[in-house]
XYZ file of N, CA and C in Angstrom:
594
model
N 121.102 102.760 123.225
C 120.346 103.963 122.933
C 119.915 104.609 124.229
N 120.144 105.903 124.368
C 119.773 106.612 125.576
C 118.337 107.087 125.478
N 117.602 106.936 126.562
C 116.242 107.460 126.622
C 116.318 108.854 127.217
N 115.509 109.754 126.728
C 115.484 111.122 127.223
C 114.207 111.313 128.002
N 114.305 111.751 129.233
C 113.132 112.031 130.059
C 113.036 113.527 130.256
N 111.857 114.058 130.082
C 111.650 115.487 130.227
C 110.535 115.702 131.221
N 110.750 116.554 132.194
C 109.695 116.920 133.133
C 109.041 118.169 132.588
N 107.756 118.081 132.344
C 107.022 119.208 131.782
C 106.497 120.087 132.901
N 106.215 121.367 132.620
C 105.753 122.286 133.657
C 104.516 121.799 134.399
N 103.659 121.052 133.766
C 102.439 120.581 134.427
C 102.725 119.418 135.361
N 103.981 118.978 135.417
C 104.324 117.913 136.342
C 104.312 116.536 135.716
N 104.053 116.432 134.410
C 104.062 115.134 133.755
C 105.421 114.897 133.149
N 105.764 113.674 132.981
C 107.059 113.347 132.402
C 106.851 112.515 131.161
N 107.716 112.721 130.176
C 107.674 111.908 128.971
C 109.039 111.315 128.754
N 109.122 110.026 128.531
C 110.403 109.369 128.325
C 110.399 108.692 126.973
N 111.528 108.764 126.282
C 111.635 108.111 124.993
C 112.615 108.863 124.144
N 112.857 108.379 122.925
C 113.800 109.041 122.045
C 113.421 110.480 121.770
N 112.108 110.777 121.733
C 111.636 112.159 121.617
C 110.246 112.206 122.183
N 109.801 113.362 122.547
C 108.476 113.484 123.150
C 107.593 114.397 122.322
N 107.770 114.388 121.019
C 106.934 115.204 120.150
C 105.567 114.558 120.014
N 104.600 115.352 119.639
C 103.231 114.872 119.464
C 102.752 115.251 118.076
N 101.866 114.423 117.520
C 101.251 114.785 116.246
C 100.141 115.776 116.526
N 99.573 116.337 115.475
C 98.577 117.402 115.622
C 97.369 117.004 116.454
N 96.964 115.737 116.410
C 95.788 115.328 117.174
C 96.140 114.958 118.609
N 97.393 115.158 119.031
C 97.797 114.875 120.392
C 98.267 113.455 120.614
N 98.209 112.611 119.600
C 98.635 111.229 119.760
C 100.149 111.138 119.647
N 100.688 110.015 120.049
C 102.129 109.808 119.926
C 102.506 109.801 118.453
N 103.716 110.221 118.143
C 104.117 110.256 116.734
C 104.162 108.857 116.148
N 103.836 108.768 114.884
C 103.867 107.489 114.190
C 105.205 107.362 113.481
N 105.778 106.172 113.463
C 107.020 105.996 112.736
C 106.795 105.901 111.227
N 105.562 106.072 110.792
C 105.215 105.896 109.384
C 105.040 107.251 108.714
N 105.974 107.619 107.866
C 105.852 108.854 107.102
C 105.777 110.081 107.989
N 105.366 111.194 107.348
C 105.195 112.431 108.110
C 103.956 113.147 107.603
N 103.264 113.823 108.510
C 102.061 114.551 108.138
C 102.443 115.853 107.446
N 101.731 116.158 106.364
C 101.944 117.390 105.613
C 100.854 118.398 105.956
N 101.042 119.630 105.549
C 100.014 120.653 105.733
C 98.871 120.468 104.741
N 99.136 119.795 103.617
C 98.096 119.574 102.608
C 97.002 118.676 103.166
N 95.771 118.912 102.719
C 94.624 118.146 103.205
C 93.680 117.811 102.048
N 92.893 116.762 102.242
C 91.900 116.414 101.229
C 90.660 117.291 101.412
N 89.631 117.054 100.613
C 88.427 117.878 100.655
C 87.712 117.810 101.999
N 87.927 116.734 102.766
C 87.289 116.587 104.078
C 88.189 117.077 105.212
N 89.354 117.639 104.868
C 90.255 118.179 105.874
C 91.214 117.172 106.478
N 91.343 115.989 105.877
C 92.254 114.968 106.399
C 93.660 115.229 105.861
N 94.669 115.191 106.745
C 96.035 115.509 106.294
C 96.643 114.410 105.445
N 97.541 114.822 104.572
C 98.303 113.864 103.776
C 99.433 113.305 104.642
N 99.723 112.005 104.478
C 100.830 111.349 105.174
C 101.848 110.938 104.112
N 102.927 111.699 104.049
C 103.960 111.497 103.035
C 104.824 110.280 103.369
N 104.977 109.384 102.380
C 105.851 108.223 102.530
C 106.780 108.146 101.328
N 107.869 107.430 101.506
C 108.849 107.246 100.440
C 108.204 106.490 99.283
N 108.440 106.948 98.069
C 107.818 106.347 96.889
C 108.164 104.888 96.678
N 109.332 104.453 97.142
C 109.736 103.058 96.926
C 108.895 102.082 97.746
N 108.382 102.541 98.889
C 107.601 101.662 99.757
C 106.130 102.062 99.808
N 105.757 103.052 99.039
C 104.397 103.598 99.117
C 103.362 102.634 98.566
N 102.148 102.669 99.133
C 101.066 101.890 98.545
C 100.698 102.434 97.171
N 100.135 101.580 96.343
C 99.646 101.982 95.017
C 98.260 101.384 94.828
N 97.462 102.033 93.985
C 96.115 101.539 93.706
C 95.787 101.758 92.236
N 95.061 100.814 91.668
C 94.497 100.935 90.330
C 93.017 100.631 90.450
N 92.199 101.195 89.589
C 90.747 100.968 89.668
C 90.233 100.491 88.313
N 89.391 99.466 88.344
C 88.694 98.969 87.156
C 87.197 99.089 87.413
N 86.464 99.516 86.401
C 85.008 99.635 86.499
C 84.419 98.823 85.359
N 83.622 97.802 85.708
C 83.089 96.868 84.721
C 81.558 96.833 84.844
N 80.816 96.965 83.744
C 79.350 96.896 83.836
C 78.896 95.499 84.246
N 77.837 95.446 85.061
C 77.282 94.145 85.438
C 75.979 93.909 84.680
N 75.335 92.796 84.935
C 74.129 92.430 84.185
C 72.871 93.124 84.702
N 72.961 93.820 85.852
C 71.779 94.468 86.437
C 71.743 95.974 86.198
N 72.606 96.489 85.321
C 72.621 97.920 85.049
C 73.518 98.702 85.988
N 74.219 98.012 86.874
C 75.159 98.675 87.769
C 76.584 98.459 87.296
N 77.517 98.670 88.201
C 78.935 98.593 87.863
C 79.696 97.876 88.965
N 80.602 97.009 88.574
C 81.478 96.348 89.531
C 82.805 97.089 89.538
N 83.203 97.559 90.714
C 84.463 98.269 90.879
C 85.454 97.311 91.525
N 86.627 97.204 90.930
C 87.684 96.344 91.480
C 88.941 97.172 91.658
N 89.493 97.125 92.869
C 90.734 97.830 93.144
C 91.887 96.849 93.085
N 92.966 97.256 92.437
C 94.208 96.477 92.417
C 95.212 97.269 93.227
N 95.753 96.644 94.257
C 96.669 97.368 95.131
C 98.037 96.699 95.165
N 99.032 97.485 95.499
C 100.396 96.998 95.688
C 100.929 97.683 96.939
N 101.696 96.958 97.750
C 102.247 97.478 99.015
C 101.142 97.981 99.937
N 100.002 97.316 99.917
C 98.850 97.774 100.708
C 97.974 96.589 101.086
N 97.479 96.608 102.325
C 96.513 95.602 102.794
C 95.341 96.325 103.431
N 94.130 95.847 103.143
C 92.936 96.435 103.730
C 92.818 96.007 105.191
N 92.563 96.964 106.071
C 92.383 96.678 107.489
C 90.934 96.292 107.755
N 90.698 95.313 108.625
C 89.319 94.928 108.938
C 88.625 95.983 109.798
N 87.292 95.915 109.855
C 86.517 96.791 110.735
C 87.036 96.656 112.154
N 87.009 97.739 112.902
C 87.432 97.704 114.294
C 88.920 97.906 114.496
N 89.664 98.112 113.419
C 91.098 98.354 113.540
C 91.324 99.689 114.245
N 92.312 99.742 115.119
C 92.624 100.967 115.855
C 93.015 102.105 114.946
N 92.822 103.329 115.448
C 93.114 104.528 114.657
C 94.592 104.886 114.784
N 95.419 104.098 114.104
C 96.866 104.314 114.125
C 97.405 104.002 112.739
N 98.298 104.839 112.252
C 98.883 104.613 110.931
C 99.899 103.484 111.013
N 99.723 102.487 110.155
C 100.649 101.366 110.035
C 101.048 101.291 108.567
N 102.322 101.129 108.308
C 102.818 101.121 106.931
C 102.027 100.159 106.055
N 101.529 100.679 104.915
C 100.856 99.846 103.926
C 99.526 99.268 104.353
N 98.862 99.857 105.335
C 97.565 99.353 105.797
C 96.538 100.473 105.771
N 95.268 100.101 105.710
C 94.216 101.097 105.788
C 92.984 100.722 104.999
N 92.358 101.721 104.408
C 91.131 101.537 103.656
C 91.135 102.465 102.452
N 90.152 102.292 101.585
C 90.033 103.144 100.400
C 88.718 103.905 100.469
N 88.737 105.135 100.012
C 87.511 105.900 99.822
C 87.211 105.874 98.332
N 85.955 105.568 97.996
C 85.531 105.543 96.598
C 84.668 106.767 96.347
N 85.022 107.513 95.310
C 84.285 108.728 94.964
C 83.757 108.641 93.544
N 82.604 109.253 93.324
C 82.066 109.441 91.985
C 81.906 110.939 91.798
N 82.608 111.481 90.822
C 82.582 112.917 90.532
C 82.929 113.750 91.767
N 83.908 113.298 92.553
C 84.370 114.047 93.709
C 83.546 113.876 94.968
N 82.478 113.080 94.916
C 81.628 112.852 96.094
C 81.849 111.437 96.606
N 82.190 111.308 97.893
C 82.444 109.979 98.443
C 81.156 109.170 98.475
N 81.235 107.930 97.957
C 80.069 107.049 97.956
C 80.286 105.813 98.824
N 81.553 105.521 99.188
C 81.810 104.335 100.012
C 83.193 104.410 100.644
N 83.313 103.770 101.808
C 84.603 103.507 102.444
C 84.808 102.006 102.332
N 85.896 101.602 101.685
C 86.091 100.199 101.362
C 87.174 99.556 102.219
N 86.859 98.369 102.739
C 87.835 97.558 103.465
C 88.081 96.248 102.717
N 87.603 96.200 101.482
C 87.847 95.081 100.570
C 88.106 95.684 99.187
N 88.687 94.920 98.277
C 89.020 95.480 96.964
C 87.856 95.487 95.966
N 86.670 95.051 96.374
C 85.544 94.995 95.432
C 84.336 95.740 95.977
N 83.585 96.354 95.041
C 82.401 97.114 95.428
C 81.429 97.131 94.259
N 80.134 97.050 94.568
C 79.100 97.161 93.530
C 78.562 98.586 93.546
N 78.710 99.275 92.429
C 78.264 100.646 92.287
C 76.907 100.652 91.578
N 75.841 101.123 92.252
C 74.518 101.144 91.614
C 74.512 102.028 90.367
N 73.763 101.620 89.363
C 73.668 102.384 88.131
C 73.133 103.786 88.348
N 72.339 103.988 89.413
C 71.776 105.315 89.687
C 72.862 106.345 90.020
N 74.034 105.876 90.476
C 75.120 106.795 90.786
C 75.954 107.153 89.560
N 75.727 106.409 88.461
C 76.470 106.656 87.227
C 75.463 106.728 86.077
N 74.624 107.785 86.029
C 73.639 107.907 84.954
C 74.313 108.292 83.639
N 73.508 108.554 82.620
C 74.029 108.921 81.304
C 75.004 110.086 81.425
N 76.114 109.986 80.704
C 77.121 111.037 80.723
C 78.483 110.475 81.100
N 79.422 111.364 81.338
C 80.776 110.967 81.712
C 80.993 111.248 83.194
N 81.576 110.283 83.870
C 81.774 110.374 85.321
C 83.184 109.933 85.678
N 83.706 110.484 86.757
C 85.008 110.080 87.269
C 84.819 109.233 88.513
N 85.366 108.022 88.471
C 85.328 107.116 89.618
C 86.757 107.060 90.170
N 86.920 107.504 91.410
C 88.245 107.619 92.021
C 88.334 106.767 93.272
N 89.443 106.047 93.411
C 89.765 105.317 94.639
C 91.009 105.974 95.231
N 90.929 106.366 96.518
C 92.057 106.999 97.209
C 92.348 106.191 98.471
N 93.625 105.983 98.770
C 94.017 105.166 99.917
C 94.276 106.022 101.158
N 93.752 105.530 102.291
C 93.877 106.205 103.579
C 94.498 105.256 104.599
N 95.250 105.816 105.547
C 95.749 105.046 106.684
C 94.613 104.905 107.694
N 94.765 104.010 108.657
C 93.707 103.783 109.649
C 93.478 104.972 110.570
N 94.427 105.897 110.655
C 94.221 107.081 111.493
C 93.480 108.182 110.736
N 93.083 107.914 109.486
C 92.321 108.880 108.698
C 93.167 109.728 107.778
N 94.486 109.642 107.869
C 95.339 110.427 106.977
C 95.385 109.787 105.593
N 95.699 110.620 104.599
C 95.731 110.192 103.202
C 97.159 109.762 102.854
N 97.342 108.553 102.354
C 98.671 108.146 101.914
C 99.067 109.050 100.744
N 100.298 109.551 100.762
C 100.742 110.489 99.727
C 102.201 110.237 99.363
N 102.536 110.564 98.123
C 103.907 110.504 97.622
C 104.177 111.813 96.884
N 105.269 112.465 97.205
C 105.623 113.747 96.586
C 104.489 114.759 96.689
N 103.791 114.771 97.822
C 102.726 115.739 98.059
C 101.439 115.471 97.315
N 101.323 114.298 96.664
C 100.102 113.964 95.927
C 99.471 112.720 96.536
N 98.139 112.673 96.653
C 97.494 111.497 97.246
C 97.685 110.248 96.399
N 97.734 109.098 97.055
C 97.798 107.819 96.348
C 96.370 107.493 95.928
N 96.099 107.629 94.640
C 94.747 107.426 94.122
C 94.800 107.017 92.665
N 93.665 106.576 92.156
C 93.518 106.222 90.757
C 92.113 106.619 90.323
N 92.001 107.122 89.109
C 90.710 107.589 88.594
C 90.423 106.960 87.242
N 89.193 106.485 87.068
C 88.727 105.984 85.781
C 87.590 106.880 85.308
N 87.636 107.307 84.052
C 86.535 108.058 83.458
C 85.572 107.062 82.837
N 84.313 107.116 83.249
C 83.291 106.202 82.754
C 82.266 107.019 81.979
N 82.042 106.665 80.715
C 81.040 107.345 79.896
C 79.898 106.384 79.630
N 78.689 106.792 79.987
C 77.496 105.964 79.822
C 76.602 106.602 78.771
N 76.216 105.810 77.758
C 75.304 106.322 76.742
C 73.876 106.039 77.175
N 72.912 106.255 76.271
C 71.503 106.104 76.621
C 71.140 104.680 76.992
N 71.752 103.707 76.331
C 71.404 102.320 76.596
C 72.170 101.809 77.804
N 71.548 100.928 78.612
C 72.267 100.363 79.749
C 73.381 99.448 79.273
N 74.361 99.145 80.150
C 75.438 98.232 79.763
C 74.882 96.891 79.304
N 75.532 96.293 78.323
C 75.089 95.028 77.763
C 75.188 93.899 78.787
N 74.109 93.087 78.951
C 74.168 91.951 79.866
C 74.818 90.728 79.225
N 75.297 90.876 77.984
C 75.886 89.752 77.266
C 77.173 89.301 77.960
N 77.185 88.096 78.579
C 78.368 87.652 79.312
C 79.582 87.430 78.415
N 79.371 87.272 77.106
C 80.512 87.073 76.217
C 81.158 88.399 75.827
N 80.485 89.508 76.174
C 81.035 90.817 75.828
C 82.296 91.062 76.638
N 83.231 91.741 76.012
C 84.505 92.036 76.655
C 84.305 93.055 77.774
N 84.866 92.834 78.987
C 84.698 93.822 80.054
C 85.451 95.102 79.725
N 84.949 96.195 80.248
C 85.598 97.477 80.043
C 86.665 97.637 81.111
N 87.896 97.814 80.704
C 88.978 98.013 81.662
C 89.784 99.219 81.246
N 90.317 99.942 82.232
C 91.117 101.100 81.868
C 92.422 100.657 81.231
N 92.987 101.498 80.366
C 94.263 101.139 79.762
C 95.361 101.117 80.815
N 96.483 100.488 80.474
C 97.609 100.427 81.404
C 98.096 101.831 81.702
N 98.771 101.969 82.835
C 99.275 103.272 83.255
C 100.092 103.883 82.129
N 99.822 105.156 81.877
C 100.544 105.853 80.822
C 99.885 105.685 79.468
N 98.914 104.767 79.368
C 98.247 104.546 78.098
C 97.111 105.517 77.913
N 96.681 105.673 76.716
C 95.568 106.568 76.460
C 94.469 105.829 75.754
N 93.580 106.557 75.186
C 92.525 105.942 74.405
C 91.351 105.512 75.242
N 90.365 104.944 74.557
C 89.146 104.496 75.222
C 88.657 103.240 74.545
N 87.912 102.465 75.297
C 87.269 101.286 74.727
C 85.769 101.525 74.844
N 85.051 101.292 73.782
C 83.629 101.616 73.769
C 82.859 100.497 73.108
N 81.839 100.003 73.821
C 80.949 98.988 73.261
C 79.670 99.631 72.749
N 79.629 100.940 72.723
C 78.414 101.613 72.304
C 77.578 102.025 73.494
N 77.682 101.303 74.610
C 76.878 101.652 75.769
C 77.701 102.351 76.839
N 78.997 102.092 76.883
C 79.823 102.722 77.905
C 81.269 102.715 77.447
N 82.031 103.629 77.994
C 83.459 103.662 77.712
C 84.192 104.044 78.977
N 85.382 103.513 79.148
C 86.227 103.882 80.270
C 87.551 104.338 79.689
N 88.015 105.510 80.139
C 89.286 106.015 79.651
C 90.236 106.231 80.806
N 91.503 106.335 80.487
C 92.660 106.517 81.345
C 92.513 106.455 82.849
N 93.592 106.025 83.501
C 93.664 106.038 84.960
C 94.947 106.715 85.369
N 94.995 107.147 86.620
C 96.215 107.713 87.180
C 96.620 106.859 88.366
N 97.898 106.627 88.514
C 98.387 105.898 89.672
C 98.072 104.422 89.642
N 97.729 103.877 88.511
C 97.369 102.470 88.417
C 98.617 101.608 88.399
N 98.740 100.694 89.388
C 99.915 99.834 89.365
C 99.817 98.817 88.252
N 100.858 98.694 87.486
C 100.863 97.761 86.370
C 101.051 96.357 86.896
N 100.042 95.526 86.773
C 100.132 94.149 87.237
C 100.093 94.049 88.749
N 99.469 95.015 89.430
C 99.428 94.990 90.891
C 98.635 93.797 91.385
N 99.012 93.339 92.565
C 98.304 92.215 93.168
C 97.093 92.731 93.920
N 96.049 91.945 93.924
C 94.848 92.285 94.631
C 94.979 91.829 96.065
N 94.601 92.673 97.021
C 94.720 92.289 98.429
C 93.543 91.439 98.842
């Protein structure tokens, strides 16, 4: 393989197969390509091939203290530990957890406790979206890799009865809702069927 060296007008030289730069001035990543599309915070989407793309599913289960346990199921994805460099690596990164479109947590593990105060009476959308370590949003076909569960909370708090069946979203493509009288969770998008937990 031939290396190409280019002398730039400022007197600097760049050597390598190409000397292109990404928008933030960093060296290009071999992982996917940045799109013009951006999330609500202005982070660009990073398009990857669907066959190797990360996937995420989200489950929201009431706990005994009036809060909610959120569990992410991922496939082709590993959570990066704190202190990881800001570079996109295939299938690595973190998840942003949102309630009704507002970010409530950045997750580096697949589990999170959601306080009941963030999910009061009514219907709420709990969304998990996957990000690369450089801050870009993992995307397939121009759409972010994410999963959303609709959680409906009635007047009574979730039952502390440990024998009660946990509320889980239906399998991908499924519809309907499960309701114990105190809460219901309906449909998800992008949920990997039988995905492994990282």
